[in-house]
Coordinates of C-alpha atoms and ligand atoms in Angstrom, one line a residue:
X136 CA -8.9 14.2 10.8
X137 CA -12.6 13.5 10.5
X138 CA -14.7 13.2 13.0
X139 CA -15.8 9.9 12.7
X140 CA -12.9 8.4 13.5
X141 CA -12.2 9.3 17.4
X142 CA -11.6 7.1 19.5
X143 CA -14.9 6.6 21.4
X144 CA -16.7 6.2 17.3
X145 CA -13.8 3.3 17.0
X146 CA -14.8 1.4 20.3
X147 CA -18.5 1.6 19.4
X148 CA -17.8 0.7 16.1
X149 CA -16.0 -2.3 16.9
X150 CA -18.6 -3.3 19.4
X151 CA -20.5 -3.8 16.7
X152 CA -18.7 -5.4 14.5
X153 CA -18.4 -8.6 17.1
X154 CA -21.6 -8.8 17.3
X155 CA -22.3 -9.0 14.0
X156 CA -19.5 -11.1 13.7
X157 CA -21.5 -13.7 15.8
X158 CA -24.0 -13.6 13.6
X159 CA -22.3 -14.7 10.1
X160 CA -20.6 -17.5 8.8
X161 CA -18.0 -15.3 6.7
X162 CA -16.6 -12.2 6.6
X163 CA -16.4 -10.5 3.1
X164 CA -14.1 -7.7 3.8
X165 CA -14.0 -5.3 1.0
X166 CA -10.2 -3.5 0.0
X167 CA -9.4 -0.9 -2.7
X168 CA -7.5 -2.6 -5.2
X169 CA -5.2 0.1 -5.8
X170 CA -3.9 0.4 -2.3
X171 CA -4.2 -2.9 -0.7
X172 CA -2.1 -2.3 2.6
X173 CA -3.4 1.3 3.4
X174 CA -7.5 0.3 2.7
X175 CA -7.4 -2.7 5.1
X176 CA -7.7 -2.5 9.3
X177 CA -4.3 -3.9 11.3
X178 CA -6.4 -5.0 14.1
X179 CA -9.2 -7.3 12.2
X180 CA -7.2 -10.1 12.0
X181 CA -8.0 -10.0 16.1
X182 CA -11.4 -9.2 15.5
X183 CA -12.3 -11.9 12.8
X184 CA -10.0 -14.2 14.0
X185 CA -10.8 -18.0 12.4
X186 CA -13.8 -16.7 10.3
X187 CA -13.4 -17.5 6.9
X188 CA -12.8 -14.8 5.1
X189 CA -13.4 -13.4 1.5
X190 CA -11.1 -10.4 0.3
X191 CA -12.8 -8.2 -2.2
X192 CA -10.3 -6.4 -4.3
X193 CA -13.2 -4.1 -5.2
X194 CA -12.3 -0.9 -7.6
X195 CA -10.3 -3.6 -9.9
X196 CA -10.8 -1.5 -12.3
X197 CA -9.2 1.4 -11.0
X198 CA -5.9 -0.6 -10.3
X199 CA -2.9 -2.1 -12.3
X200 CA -4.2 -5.5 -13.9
X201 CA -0.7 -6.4 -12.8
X202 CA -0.9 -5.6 -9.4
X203 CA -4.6 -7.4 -8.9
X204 CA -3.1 -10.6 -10.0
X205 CA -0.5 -9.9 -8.0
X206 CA -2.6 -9.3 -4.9
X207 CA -4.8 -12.0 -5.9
X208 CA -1.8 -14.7 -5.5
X209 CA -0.5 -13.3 -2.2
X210 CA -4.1 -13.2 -0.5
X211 CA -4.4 -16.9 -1.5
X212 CA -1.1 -17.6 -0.3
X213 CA -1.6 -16.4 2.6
X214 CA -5.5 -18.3 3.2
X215 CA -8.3 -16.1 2.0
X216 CA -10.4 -16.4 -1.0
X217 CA -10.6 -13.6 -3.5
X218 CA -12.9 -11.8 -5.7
X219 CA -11.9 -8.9 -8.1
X220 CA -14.6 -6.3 -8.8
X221 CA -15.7 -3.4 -9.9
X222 CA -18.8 -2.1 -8.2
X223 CA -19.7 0.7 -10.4
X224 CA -20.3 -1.3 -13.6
X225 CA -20.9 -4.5 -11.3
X226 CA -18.0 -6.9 -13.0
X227 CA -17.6 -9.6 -10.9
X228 CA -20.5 -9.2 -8.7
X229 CA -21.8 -12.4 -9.9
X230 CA -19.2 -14.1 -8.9
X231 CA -19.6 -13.6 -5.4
X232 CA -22.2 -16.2 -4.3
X233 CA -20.4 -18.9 -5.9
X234 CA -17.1 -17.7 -4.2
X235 CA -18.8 -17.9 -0.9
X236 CA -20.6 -21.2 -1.4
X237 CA -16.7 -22.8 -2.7
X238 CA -15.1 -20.8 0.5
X239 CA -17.5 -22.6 2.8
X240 CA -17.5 -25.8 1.0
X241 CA -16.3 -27.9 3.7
X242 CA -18.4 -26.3 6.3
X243 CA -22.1 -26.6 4.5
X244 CA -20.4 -30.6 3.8
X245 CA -20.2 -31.1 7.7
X246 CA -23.6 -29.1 8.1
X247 CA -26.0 -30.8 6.1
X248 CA -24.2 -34.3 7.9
X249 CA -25.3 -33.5 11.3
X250 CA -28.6 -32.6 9.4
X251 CA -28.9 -29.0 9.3
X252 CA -29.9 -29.1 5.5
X253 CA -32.0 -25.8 5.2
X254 CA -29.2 -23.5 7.2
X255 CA -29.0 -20.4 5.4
X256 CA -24.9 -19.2 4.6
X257 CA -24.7 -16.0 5.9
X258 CA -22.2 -13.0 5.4
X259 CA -21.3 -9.9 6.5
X260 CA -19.4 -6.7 4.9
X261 CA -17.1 -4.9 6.1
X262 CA -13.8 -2.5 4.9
X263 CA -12.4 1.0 5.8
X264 CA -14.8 4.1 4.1
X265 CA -14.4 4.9 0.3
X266 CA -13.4 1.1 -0.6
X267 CA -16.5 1.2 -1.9
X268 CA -18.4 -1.0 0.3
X269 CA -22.0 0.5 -0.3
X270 CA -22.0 0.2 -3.9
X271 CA -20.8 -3.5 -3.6
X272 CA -23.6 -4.1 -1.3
X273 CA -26.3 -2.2 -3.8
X274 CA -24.6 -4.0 -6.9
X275 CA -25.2 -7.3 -4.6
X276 CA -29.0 -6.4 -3.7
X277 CA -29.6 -5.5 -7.1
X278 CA -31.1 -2.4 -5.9
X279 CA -30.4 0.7 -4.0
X280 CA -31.1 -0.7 -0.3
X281 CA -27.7 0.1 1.3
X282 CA -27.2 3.7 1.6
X283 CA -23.8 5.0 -0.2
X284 CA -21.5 7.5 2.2
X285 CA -22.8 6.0 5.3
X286 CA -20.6 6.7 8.6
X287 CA -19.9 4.7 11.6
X288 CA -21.8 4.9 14.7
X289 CA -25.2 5.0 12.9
X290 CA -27.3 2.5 15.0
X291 CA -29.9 0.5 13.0
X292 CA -31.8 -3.0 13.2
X293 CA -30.7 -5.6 11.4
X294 CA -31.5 -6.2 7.7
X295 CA -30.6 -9.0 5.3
X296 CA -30.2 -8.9 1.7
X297 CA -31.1 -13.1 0.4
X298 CA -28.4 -13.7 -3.0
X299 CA -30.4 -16.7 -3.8
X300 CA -30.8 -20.2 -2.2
X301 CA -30.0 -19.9 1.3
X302 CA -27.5 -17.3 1.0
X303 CA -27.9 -13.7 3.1
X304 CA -26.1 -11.0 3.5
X305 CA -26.4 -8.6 6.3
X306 CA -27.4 -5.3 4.4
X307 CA -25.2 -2.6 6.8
X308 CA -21.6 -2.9 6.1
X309 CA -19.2 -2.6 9.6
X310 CA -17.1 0.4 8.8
X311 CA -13.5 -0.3 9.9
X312 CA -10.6 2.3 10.4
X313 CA -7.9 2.8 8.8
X314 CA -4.2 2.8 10.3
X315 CA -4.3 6.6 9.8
X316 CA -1.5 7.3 12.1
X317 CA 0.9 6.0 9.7
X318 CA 1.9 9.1 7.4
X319 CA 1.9 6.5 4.1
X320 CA -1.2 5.5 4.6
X321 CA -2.4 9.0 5.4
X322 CA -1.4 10.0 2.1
X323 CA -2.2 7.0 0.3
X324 CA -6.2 7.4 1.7
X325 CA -5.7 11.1 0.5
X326 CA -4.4 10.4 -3.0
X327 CA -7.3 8.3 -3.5
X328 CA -9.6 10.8 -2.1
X329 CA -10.6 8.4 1.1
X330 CA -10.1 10.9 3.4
X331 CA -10.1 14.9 2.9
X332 CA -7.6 16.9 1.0
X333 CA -7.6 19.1 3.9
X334 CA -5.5 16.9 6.1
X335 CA -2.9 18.0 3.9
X336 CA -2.6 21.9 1.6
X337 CA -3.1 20.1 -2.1
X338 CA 0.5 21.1 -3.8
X339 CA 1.8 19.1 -1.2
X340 CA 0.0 16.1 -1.5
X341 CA 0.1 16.2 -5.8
X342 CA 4.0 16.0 -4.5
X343 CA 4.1 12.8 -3.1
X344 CA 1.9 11.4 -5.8
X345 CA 3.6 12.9 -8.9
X346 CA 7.0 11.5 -7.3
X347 CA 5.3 8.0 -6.7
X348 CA 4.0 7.8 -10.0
X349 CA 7.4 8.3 -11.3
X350 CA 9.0 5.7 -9.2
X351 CA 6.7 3.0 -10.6
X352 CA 4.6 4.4 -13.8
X353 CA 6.7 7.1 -15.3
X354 CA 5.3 6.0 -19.0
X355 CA 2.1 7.4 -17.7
X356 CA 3.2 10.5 -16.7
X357 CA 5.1 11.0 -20.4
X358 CA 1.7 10.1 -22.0
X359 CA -0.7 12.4 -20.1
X360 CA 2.0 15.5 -19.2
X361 CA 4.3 15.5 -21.9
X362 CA 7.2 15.5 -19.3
X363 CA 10.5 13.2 -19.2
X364 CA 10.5 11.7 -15.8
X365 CA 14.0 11.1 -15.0
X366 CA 15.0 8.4 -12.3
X367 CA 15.1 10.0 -8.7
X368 CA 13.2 13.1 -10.1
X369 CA 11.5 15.0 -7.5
X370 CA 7.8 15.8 -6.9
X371 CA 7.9 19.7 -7.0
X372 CA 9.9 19.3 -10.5
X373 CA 7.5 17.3 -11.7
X374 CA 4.8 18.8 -11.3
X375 CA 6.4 22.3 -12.4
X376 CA 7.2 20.4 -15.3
X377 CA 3.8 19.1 -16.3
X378 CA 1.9 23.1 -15.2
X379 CA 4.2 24.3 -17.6
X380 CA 3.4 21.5 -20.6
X381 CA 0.0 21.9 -19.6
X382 CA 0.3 26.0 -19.9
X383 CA -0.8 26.3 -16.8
X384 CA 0.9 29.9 -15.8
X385 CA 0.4 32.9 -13.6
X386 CA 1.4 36.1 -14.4
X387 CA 4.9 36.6 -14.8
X388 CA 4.9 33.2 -16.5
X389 CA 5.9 31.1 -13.9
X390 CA 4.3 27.8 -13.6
X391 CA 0.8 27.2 -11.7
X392 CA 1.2 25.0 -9.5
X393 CA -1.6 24.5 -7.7
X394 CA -3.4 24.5 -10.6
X395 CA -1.4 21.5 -12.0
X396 CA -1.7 20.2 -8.1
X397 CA -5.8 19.8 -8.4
X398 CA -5.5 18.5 -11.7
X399 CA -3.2 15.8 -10.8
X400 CA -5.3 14.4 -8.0
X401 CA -8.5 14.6 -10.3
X402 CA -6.7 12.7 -12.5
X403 CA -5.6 10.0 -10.8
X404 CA -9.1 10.0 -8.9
X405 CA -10.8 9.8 -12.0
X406 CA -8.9 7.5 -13.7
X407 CA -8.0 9.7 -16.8
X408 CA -4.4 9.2 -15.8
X409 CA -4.8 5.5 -16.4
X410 CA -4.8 2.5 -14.0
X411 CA -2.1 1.9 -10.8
X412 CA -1.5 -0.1 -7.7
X413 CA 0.6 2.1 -5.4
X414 CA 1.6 -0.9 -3.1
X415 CA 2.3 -4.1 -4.0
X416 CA 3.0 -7.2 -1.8
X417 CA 6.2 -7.8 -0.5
X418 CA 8.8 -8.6 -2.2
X419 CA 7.8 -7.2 -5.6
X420 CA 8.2 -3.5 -5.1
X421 CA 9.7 -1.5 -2.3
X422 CA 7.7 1.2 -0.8
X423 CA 8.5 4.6 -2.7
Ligands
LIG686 N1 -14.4 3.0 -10.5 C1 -15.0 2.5 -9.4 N2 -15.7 3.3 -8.5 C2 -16.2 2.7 -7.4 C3 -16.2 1.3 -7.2 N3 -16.8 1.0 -6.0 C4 -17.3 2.2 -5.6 N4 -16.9 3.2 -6.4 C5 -17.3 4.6 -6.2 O1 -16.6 5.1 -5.0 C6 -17.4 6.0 -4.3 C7 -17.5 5.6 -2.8 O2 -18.2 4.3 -2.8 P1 -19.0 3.9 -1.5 O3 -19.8 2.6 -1.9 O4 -19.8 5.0 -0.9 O5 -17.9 3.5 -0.5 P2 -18.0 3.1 1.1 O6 -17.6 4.3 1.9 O7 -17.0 2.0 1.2 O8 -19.4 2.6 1.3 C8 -18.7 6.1 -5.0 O9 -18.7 7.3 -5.8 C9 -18.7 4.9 -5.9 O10 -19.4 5.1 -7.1 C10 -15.4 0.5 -8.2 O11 -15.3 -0.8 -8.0 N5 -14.9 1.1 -9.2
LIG687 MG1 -20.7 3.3 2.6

């Protein structure tokens, strides 16, 4: 596992974290839409505890349409605001002061009647690495002030970015971890290329996805492989079955499948394969 998770990186990191926390009025804690549960941190619910908080389905556009509405009702339900976006092209960024000013509508209400009128709103990021935190932060800033594949521990000053009238957001993001002692999540932060593919030899990892693409999407499979996916069919068929469509052989004719393996995974990374939410929230899909 990489290095910058270890435990002394973690207490450090979350050092930080609180006292940023103390700092800002809202936490804006970015998730990738297409695995909701693995991208988010277990313990920040301690950590934040009463801050309002604003979940960023970020990547949107990586993940099932369905599944973001999906998400998008159960993170209401359960008391956050949300904001779907896609930080590469920058859809929805705009959105996000004007979520923020409605989230704390109550509070900036109560504010400016004990006459603090010219208190500035002010927000912090923060989400597990790859969610895409740093682009989100650029896309906000308009231009390239947050550095992109930043790691934790990195001490720095503190920097604001303003998003208009009385609205600031703290330029560093707080890099959370992930619950990567839970083998799902392990491979759910691997299929999506969050952590390294070494954590896991590459056939073995285009497995598990192949066989949970064919418990949920199994049209998409057909379209892009050319292969019947059959209910209960089994990763290493699978993905035999698509090397072989695919003429991917070695000699002897026998499919390549690690060939097949790396193409799967850039795939899906890349989203030629098409658009998926590999967990959904309870209730509407059990885990496959
Ligand atoms: N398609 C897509 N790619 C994104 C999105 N947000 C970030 N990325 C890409 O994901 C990679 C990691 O993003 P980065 O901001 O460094 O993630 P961080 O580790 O959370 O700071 C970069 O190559 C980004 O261009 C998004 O909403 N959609
Ligand atoms: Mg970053």
């Amino acid at each position: 596992m990489n290095v910058q998770w270890y435990p002394g990186h973690m207490t450090k990191t979350r050092r930080m974290i609180e006292s940023d926390l103390k700092l800002v009025d809202l936490v804006t804690e970015v998730i990738d839409a297409r695995i909701p549960i693995s991208s988010r941190n277990p313990d920040l619910n301690c950590l934040i505890e009463n801050k309002p908080r604003l979940i960023v389905l970020n990547r949107a556009d990586q993940a099932d349409p369905q599944g973001n509405q999906a998400w998008r009702k159960w993170f209401l339900s359960q008391g956050f605001h949300v904001l779907e976006t896609d930080s590469k092209t920058g859809k929805g960024i705009n959105q996000f002061p004007l979520t923020i000013m409605s989230a704390l509508k109550e509070q900036i209400m109560q504010w400016r009647e004990k006459g603090q009128v010219g208190r500035p709103v002010r927000v912090m990021v923060v989400g597990v690495p790859n969610v895409g935190k740093s682009t989100f932060i650029n896309k906000v800033a308009k231009k390239k002030s947050a550095k992109t594949g930043d790691r934790p521990g990195v001490t720095r000053g503190k920097q604001w970015i303003s998003m208009g009238t009385g609205l600031d957001l703290l330029d560093t993001p707080g890099i959370l971890w992930p619950k990567f002692e839970d083998q799902t999540v392990g491979r759910n932060l691997a299929f999506t290329g969050a952590v390294k593919d070494e954590i896991m030899d590459t056939e073995t990892l285009a497995c598990y996805l192949i066989e949970t693409l064919a418990a949920r999407y199994p049209a998409a499979l057909t379209a892009r492989y050319g292969i019947a996916v059959l209910p209960g069919a089994k990763g290493w068929e699978l993905l035999k079955s698509a090397a072989k469509k695919r003429g991917f052989l070695i000699s002897g004719g026998e499919p390549n499948t690690e060939r097949m393996a790396s193409t799967l995974l850039d795939e899906f990374r890349s989203g030629k394969l098409g658009r998926f939410t590999l967990e959904m929230p309870e209730g509407e899909m059990g885990h496959g």
